[in-house]
Short mmCIF file of C-alpha atoms in Angstrom, two decimals:
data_model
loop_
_atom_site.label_atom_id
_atom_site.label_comp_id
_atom_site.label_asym_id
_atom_site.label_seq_id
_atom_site.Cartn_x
_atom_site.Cartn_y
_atom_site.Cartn_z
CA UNK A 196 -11.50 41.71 -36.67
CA UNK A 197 -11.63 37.98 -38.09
CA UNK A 198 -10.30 35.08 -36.73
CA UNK A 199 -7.59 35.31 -38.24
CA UNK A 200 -6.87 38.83 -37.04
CA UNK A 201 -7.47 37.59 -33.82
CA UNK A 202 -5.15 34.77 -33.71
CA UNK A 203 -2.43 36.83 -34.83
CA UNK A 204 -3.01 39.51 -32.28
CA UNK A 205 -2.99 36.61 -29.99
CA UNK A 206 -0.32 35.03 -30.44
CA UNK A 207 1.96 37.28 -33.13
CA UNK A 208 4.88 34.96 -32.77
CA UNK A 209 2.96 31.94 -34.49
CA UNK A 210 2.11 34.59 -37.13
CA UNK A 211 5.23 35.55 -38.20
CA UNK A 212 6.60 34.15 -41.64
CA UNK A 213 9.62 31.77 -41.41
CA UNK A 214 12.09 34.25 -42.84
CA UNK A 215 11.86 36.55 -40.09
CA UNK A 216 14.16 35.73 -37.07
CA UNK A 217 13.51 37.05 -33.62
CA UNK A 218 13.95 40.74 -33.02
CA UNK A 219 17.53 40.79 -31.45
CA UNK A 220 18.94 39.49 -34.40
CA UNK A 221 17.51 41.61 -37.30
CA UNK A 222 20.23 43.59 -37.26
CA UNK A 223 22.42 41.08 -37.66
CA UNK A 224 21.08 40.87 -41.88
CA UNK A 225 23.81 40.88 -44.11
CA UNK A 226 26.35 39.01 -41.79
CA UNK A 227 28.81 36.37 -43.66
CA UNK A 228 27.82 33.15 -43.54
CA UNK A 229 29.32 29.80 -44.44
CA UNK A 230 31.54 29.95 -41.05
CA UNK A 231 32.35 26.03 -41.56
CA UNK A 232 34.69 26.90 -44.71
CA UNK A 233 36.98 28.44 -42.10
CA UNK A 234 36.43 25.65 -39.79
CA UNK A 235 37.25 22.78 -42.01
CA UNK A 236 40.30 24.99 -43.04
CA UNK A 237 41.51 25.71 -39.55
CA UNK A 238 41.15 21.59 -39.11
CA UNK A 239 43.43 20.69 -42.13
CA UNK A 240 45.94 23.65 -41.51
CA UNK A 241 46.33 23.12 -37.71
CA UNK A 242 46.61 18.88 -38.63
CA UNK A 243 49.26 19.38 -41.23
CA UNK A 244 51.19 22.21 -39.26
CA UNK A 245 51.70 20.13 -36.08
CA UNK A 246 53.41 17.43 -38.41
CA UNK A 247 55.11 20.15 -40.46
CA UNK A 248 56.15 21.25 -37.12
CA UNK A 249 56.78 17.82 -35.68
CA UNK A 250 58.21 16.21 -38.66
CA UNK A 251 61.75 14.07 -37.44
CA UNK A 252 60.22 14.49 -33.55
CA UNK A 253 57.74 11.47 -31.91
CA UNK A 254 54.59 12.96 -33.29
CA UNK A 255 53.44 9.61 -35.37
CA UNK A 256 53.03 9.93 -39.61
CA UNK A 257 50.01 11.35 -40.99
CA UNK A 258 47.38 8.36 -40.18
CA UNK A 259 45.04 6.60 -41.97
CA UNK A 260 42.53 7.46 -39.36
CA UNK A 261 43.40 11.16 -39.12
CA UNK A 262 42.85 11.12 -43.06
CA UNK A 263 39.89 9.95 -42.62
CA UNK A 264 38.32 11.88 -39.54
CA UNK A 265 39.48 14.90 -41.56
CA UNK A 266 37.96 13.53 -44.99
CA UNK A 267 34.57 12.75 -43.44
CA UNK A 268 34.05 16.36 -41.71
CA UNK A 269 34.85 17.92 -45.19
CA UNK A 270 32.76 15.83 -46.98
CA UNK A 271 30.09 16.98 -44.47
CA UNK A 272 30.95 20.24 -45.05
CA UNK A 273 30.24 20.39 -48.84
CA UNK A 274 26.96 19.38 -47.88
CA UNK A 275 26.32 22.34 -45.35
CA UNK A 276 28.17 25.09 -47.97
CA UNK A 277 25.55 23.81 -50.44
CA UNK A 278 22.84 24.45 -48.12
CA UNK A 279 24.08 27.49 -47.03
CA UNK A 280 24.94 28.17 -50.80
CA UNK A 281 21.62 27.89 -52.28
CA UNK A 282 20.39 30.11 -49.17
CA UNK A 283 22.32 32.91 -50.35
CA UNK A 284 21.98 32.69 -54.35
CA UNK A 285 18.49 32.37 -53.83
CA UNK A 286 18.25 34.55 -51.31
CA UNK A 287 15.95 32.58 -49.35
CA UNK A 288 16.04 31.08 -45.57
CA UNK A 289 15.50 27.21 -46.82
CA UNK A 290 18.35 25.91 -48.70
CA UNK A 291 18.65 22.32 -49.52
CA UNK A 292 15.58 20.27 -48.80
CA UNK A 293 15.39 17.73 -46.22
CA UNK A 294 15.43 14.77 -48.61
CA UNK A 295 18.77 15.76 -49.95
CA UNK A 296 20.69 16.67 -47.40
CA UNK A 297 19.28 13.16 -46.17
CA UNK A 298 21.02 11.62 -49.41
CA UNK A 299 24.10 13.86 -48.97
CA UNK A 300 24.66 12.63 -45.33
CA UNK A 301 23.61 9.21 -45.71
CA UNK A 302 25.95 8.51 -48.87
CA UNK A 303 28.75 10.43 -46.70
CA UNK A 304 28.31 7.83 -43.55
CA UNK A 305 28.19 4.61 -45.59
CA UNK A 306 30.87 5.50 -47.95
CA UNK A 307 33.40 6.25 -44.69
CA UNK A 308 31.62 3.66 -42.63
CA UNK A 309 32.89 1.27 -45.22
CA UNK A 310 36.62 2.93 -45.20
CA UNK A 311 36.75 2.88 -41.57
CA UNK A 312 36.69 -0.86 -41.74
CA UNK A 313 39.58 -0.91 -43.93
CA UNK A 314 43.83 -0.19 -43.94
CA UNK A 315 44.20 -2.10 -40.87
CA UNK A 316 47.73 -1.49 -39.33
CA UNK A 317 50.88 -4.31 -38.68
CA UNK A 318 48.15 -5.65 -35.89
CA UNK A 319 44.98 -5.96 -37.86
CA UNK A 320 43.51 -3.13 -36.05
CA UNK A 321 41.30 -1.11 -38.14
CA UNK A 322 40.48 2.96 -37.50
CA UNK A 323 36.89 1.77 -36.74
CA UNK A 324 35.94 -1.62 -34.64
CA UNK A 325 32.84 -3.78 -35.19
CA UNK A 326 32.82 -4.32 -31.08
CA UNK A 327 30.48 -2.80 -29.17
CA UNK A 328 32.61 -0.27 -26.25
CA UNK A 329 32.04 1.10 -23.20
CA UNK A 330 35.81 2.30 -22.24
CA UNK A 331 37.13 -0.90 -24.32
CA UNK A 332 36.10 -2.78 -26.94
CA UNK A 333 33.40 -5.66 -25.79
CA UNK A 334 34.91 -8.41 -27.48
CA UNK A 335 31.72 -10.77 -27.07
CA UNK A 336 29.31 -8.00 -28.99
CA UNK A 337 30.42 -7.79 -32.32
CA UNK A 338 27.81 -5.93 -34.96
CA UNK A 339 29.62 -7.42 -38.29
CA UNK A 340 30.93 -5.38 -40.74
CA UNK A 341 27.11 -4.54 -41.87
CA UNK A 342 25.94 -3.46 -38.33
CA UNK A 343 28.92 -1.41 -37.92
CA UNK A 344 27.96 0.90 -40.89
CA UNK A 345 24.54 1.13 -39.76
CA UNK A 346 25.77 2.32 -36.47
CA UNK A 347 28.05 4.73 -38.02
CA UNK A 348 25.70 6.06 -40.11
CA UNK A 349 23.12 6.62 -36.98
CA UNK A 350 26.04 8.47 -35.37
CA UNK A 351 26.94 10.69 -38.12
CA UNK A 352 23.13 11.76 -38.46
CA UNK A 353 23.44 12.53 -34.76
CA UNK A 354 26.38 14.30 -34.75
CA UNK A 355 25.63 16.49 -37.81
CA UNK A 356 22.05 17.85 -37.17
CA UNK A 357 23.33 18.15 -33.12
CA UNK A 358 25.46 20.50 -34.56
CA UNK A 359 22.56 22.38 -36.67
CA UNK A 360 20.39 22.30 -33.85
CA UNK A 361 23.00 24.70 -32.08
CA UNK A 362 24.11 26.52 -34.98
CA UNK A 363 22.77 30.17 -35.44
CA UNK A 364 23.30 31.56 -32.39
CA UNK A 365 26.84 33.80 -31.72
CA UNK A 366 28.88 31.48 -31.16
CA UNK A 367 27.00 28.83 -29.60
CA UNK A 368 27.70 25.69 -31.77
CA UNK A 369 31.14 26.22 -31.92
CA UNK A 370 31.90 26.78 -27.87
CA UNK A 371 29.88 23.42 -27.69
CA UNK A 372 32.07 21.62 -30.20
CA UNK A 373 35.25 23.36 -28.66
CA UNK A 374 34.50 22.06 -25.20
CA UNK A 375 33.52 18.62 -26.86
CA UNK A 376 36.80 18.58 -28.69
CA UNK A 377 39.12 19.31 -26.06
CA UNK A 378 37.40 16.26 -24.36
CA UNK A 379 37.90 14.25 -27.04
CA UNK A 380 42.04 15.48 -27.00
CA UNK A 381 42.11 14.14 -23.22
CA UNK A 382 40.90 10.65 -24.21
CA UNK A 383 42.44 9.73 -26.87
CA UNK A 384 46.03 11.52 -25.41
CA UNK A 385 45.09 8.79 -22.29
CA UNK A 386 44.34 5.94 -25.16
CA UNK A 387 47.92 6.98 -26.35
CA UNK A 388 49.77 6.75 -23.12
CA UNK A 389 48.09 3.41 -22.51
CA UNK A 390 48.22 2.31 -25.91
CA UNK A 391 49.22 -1.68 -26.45
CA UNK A 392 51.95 -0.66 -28.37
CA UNK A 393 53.77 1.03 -25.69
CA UNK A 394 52.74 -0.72 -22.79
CA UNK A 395 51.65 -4.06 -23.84
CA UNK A 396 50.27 -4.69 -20.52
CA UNK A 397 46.44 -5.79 -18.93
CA UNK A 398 44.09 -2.85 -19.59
CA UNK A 399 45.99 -1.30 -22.13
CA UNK A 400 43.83 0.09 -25.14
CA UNK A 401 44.21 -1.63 -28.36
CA UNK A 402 43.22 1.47 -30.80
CA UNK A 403 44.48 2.43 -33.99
CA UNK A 404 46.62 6.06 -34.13
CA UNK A 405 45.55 7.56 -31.13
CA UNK A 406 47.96 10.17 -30.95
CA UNK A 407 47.15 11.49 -34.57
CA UNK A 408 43.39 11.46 -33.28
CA UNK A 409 44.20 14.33 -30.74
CA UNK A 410 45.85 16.39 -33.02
CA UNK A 411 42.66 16.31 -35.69
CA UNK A 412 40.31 17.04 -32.28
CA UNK A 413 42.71 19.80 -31.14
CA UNK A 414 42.93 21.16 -34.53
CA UNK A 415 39.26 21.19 -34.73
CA UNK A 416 38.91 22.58 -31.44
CA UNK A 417 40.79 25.23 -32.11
CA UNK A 418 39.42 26.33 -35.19
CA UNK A 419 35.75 26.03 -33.25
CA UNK A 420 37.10 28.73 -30.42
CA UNK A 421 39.09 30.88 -33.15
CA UNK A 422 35.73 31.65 -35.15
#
């Protein structure tokens, strides 16, 4: 046997091509892909439901920052069906390459980065802040409008590939996010008890449509857990 033969019969893991996916799951050839379509669906029909639901109760409008939490996941998303897309028409385990979905995820965080600066409410506050936070904003660190989009953008390539680096697995990427989410729910459901506009007191948090926030993260979070 060569050394090649022997390499393989060493280690046959190293040897196998990167189509093939670890024994447990060959049987799992054929499944559906392209779960996120019924993600980003669940997010936009649970979002406009509750104020459906709500409308005429003390749920606040549809926000400028739900709008745009919602926006930026589905623009996100056209860049993962593409991937996942060419994967199936081509019938092939590499989809889009890395440079674009580089492009595709960098033109997604500046373009939002930019709009999250913008449509400031009757206070000037903005759905995004150039201040540095820790629980509140650090008023004495300010990154510019500039710095803020390159930290937005570093976040959104976080975020995104954290999530690819789960996905694949049964259910593993979205029990993640659904735990993350509900987090998310309890914070920004704290942000809107102790918003400045109702209690316009010392440690109160001066953020733009709380409220509205929690209902896109339990929206998501419940289309996560329902897939």
């Amino acid at each position: 046997m060569g050394s090649l033969g022997r390499a393989e019969h060493r280690n046959p893991v190293h040897a196998c091509p990167r189509d093939h996916a670890g024994l447990s799951h060959q049987g799992k050839r054929g499944t559906p892909s392209m779960g996120g379509i019924a993600i980003i669906a669940g997010m936009w029909a649970g979002y406009l439901a509750a104020h459906i639901i709500g409308f005429g109760s003390r749920l606040p409008r549809l926000s400028a920052s739900g709008w745009l939490v919602l926006a930026l996941a589905t623009s996100l998303g056209i860049v993962g069906f593409l991937d996942d897309f060419i994967k199936i028409r081509k019938k092939r385990n590499l989809g889009l390459n890395k440079t674009a979905k580089t492009v595709g995820q960098l033109a997604s965080a500046i373009i939002f980065g930019i709009l999250f600066l913008q449509f400031s409410n009757n206070n000037g506050v903005t759905p995004g802040s150039q201040y540095l936070s820790h629980v509140r904003d650090i008023s004495v660190f300010s990154m510019g409008a500039i710095g803020f989009v390159v930290f937005f953008c570093i976040l959104v390539f976080a975020w995104s590939n954290a999530v690819n680096f789960t996905d694949g697995l049964d259910g593993l990427a979205a029990g993640s996010m659904g735990m993350i989410l509900g987090t998310y729910v309890v914070i920004a459901g704290w942000q809107y008890r102790n918003s400045c506009v109702l209690e316009p007191a010392a440690g109160c948090y001066d953020v733009r449509d709380p409220l509205d926030l929690a209902i896109v993260a339990a929206a998501a979070g419940g289309a996560c857990l329902s897939t």
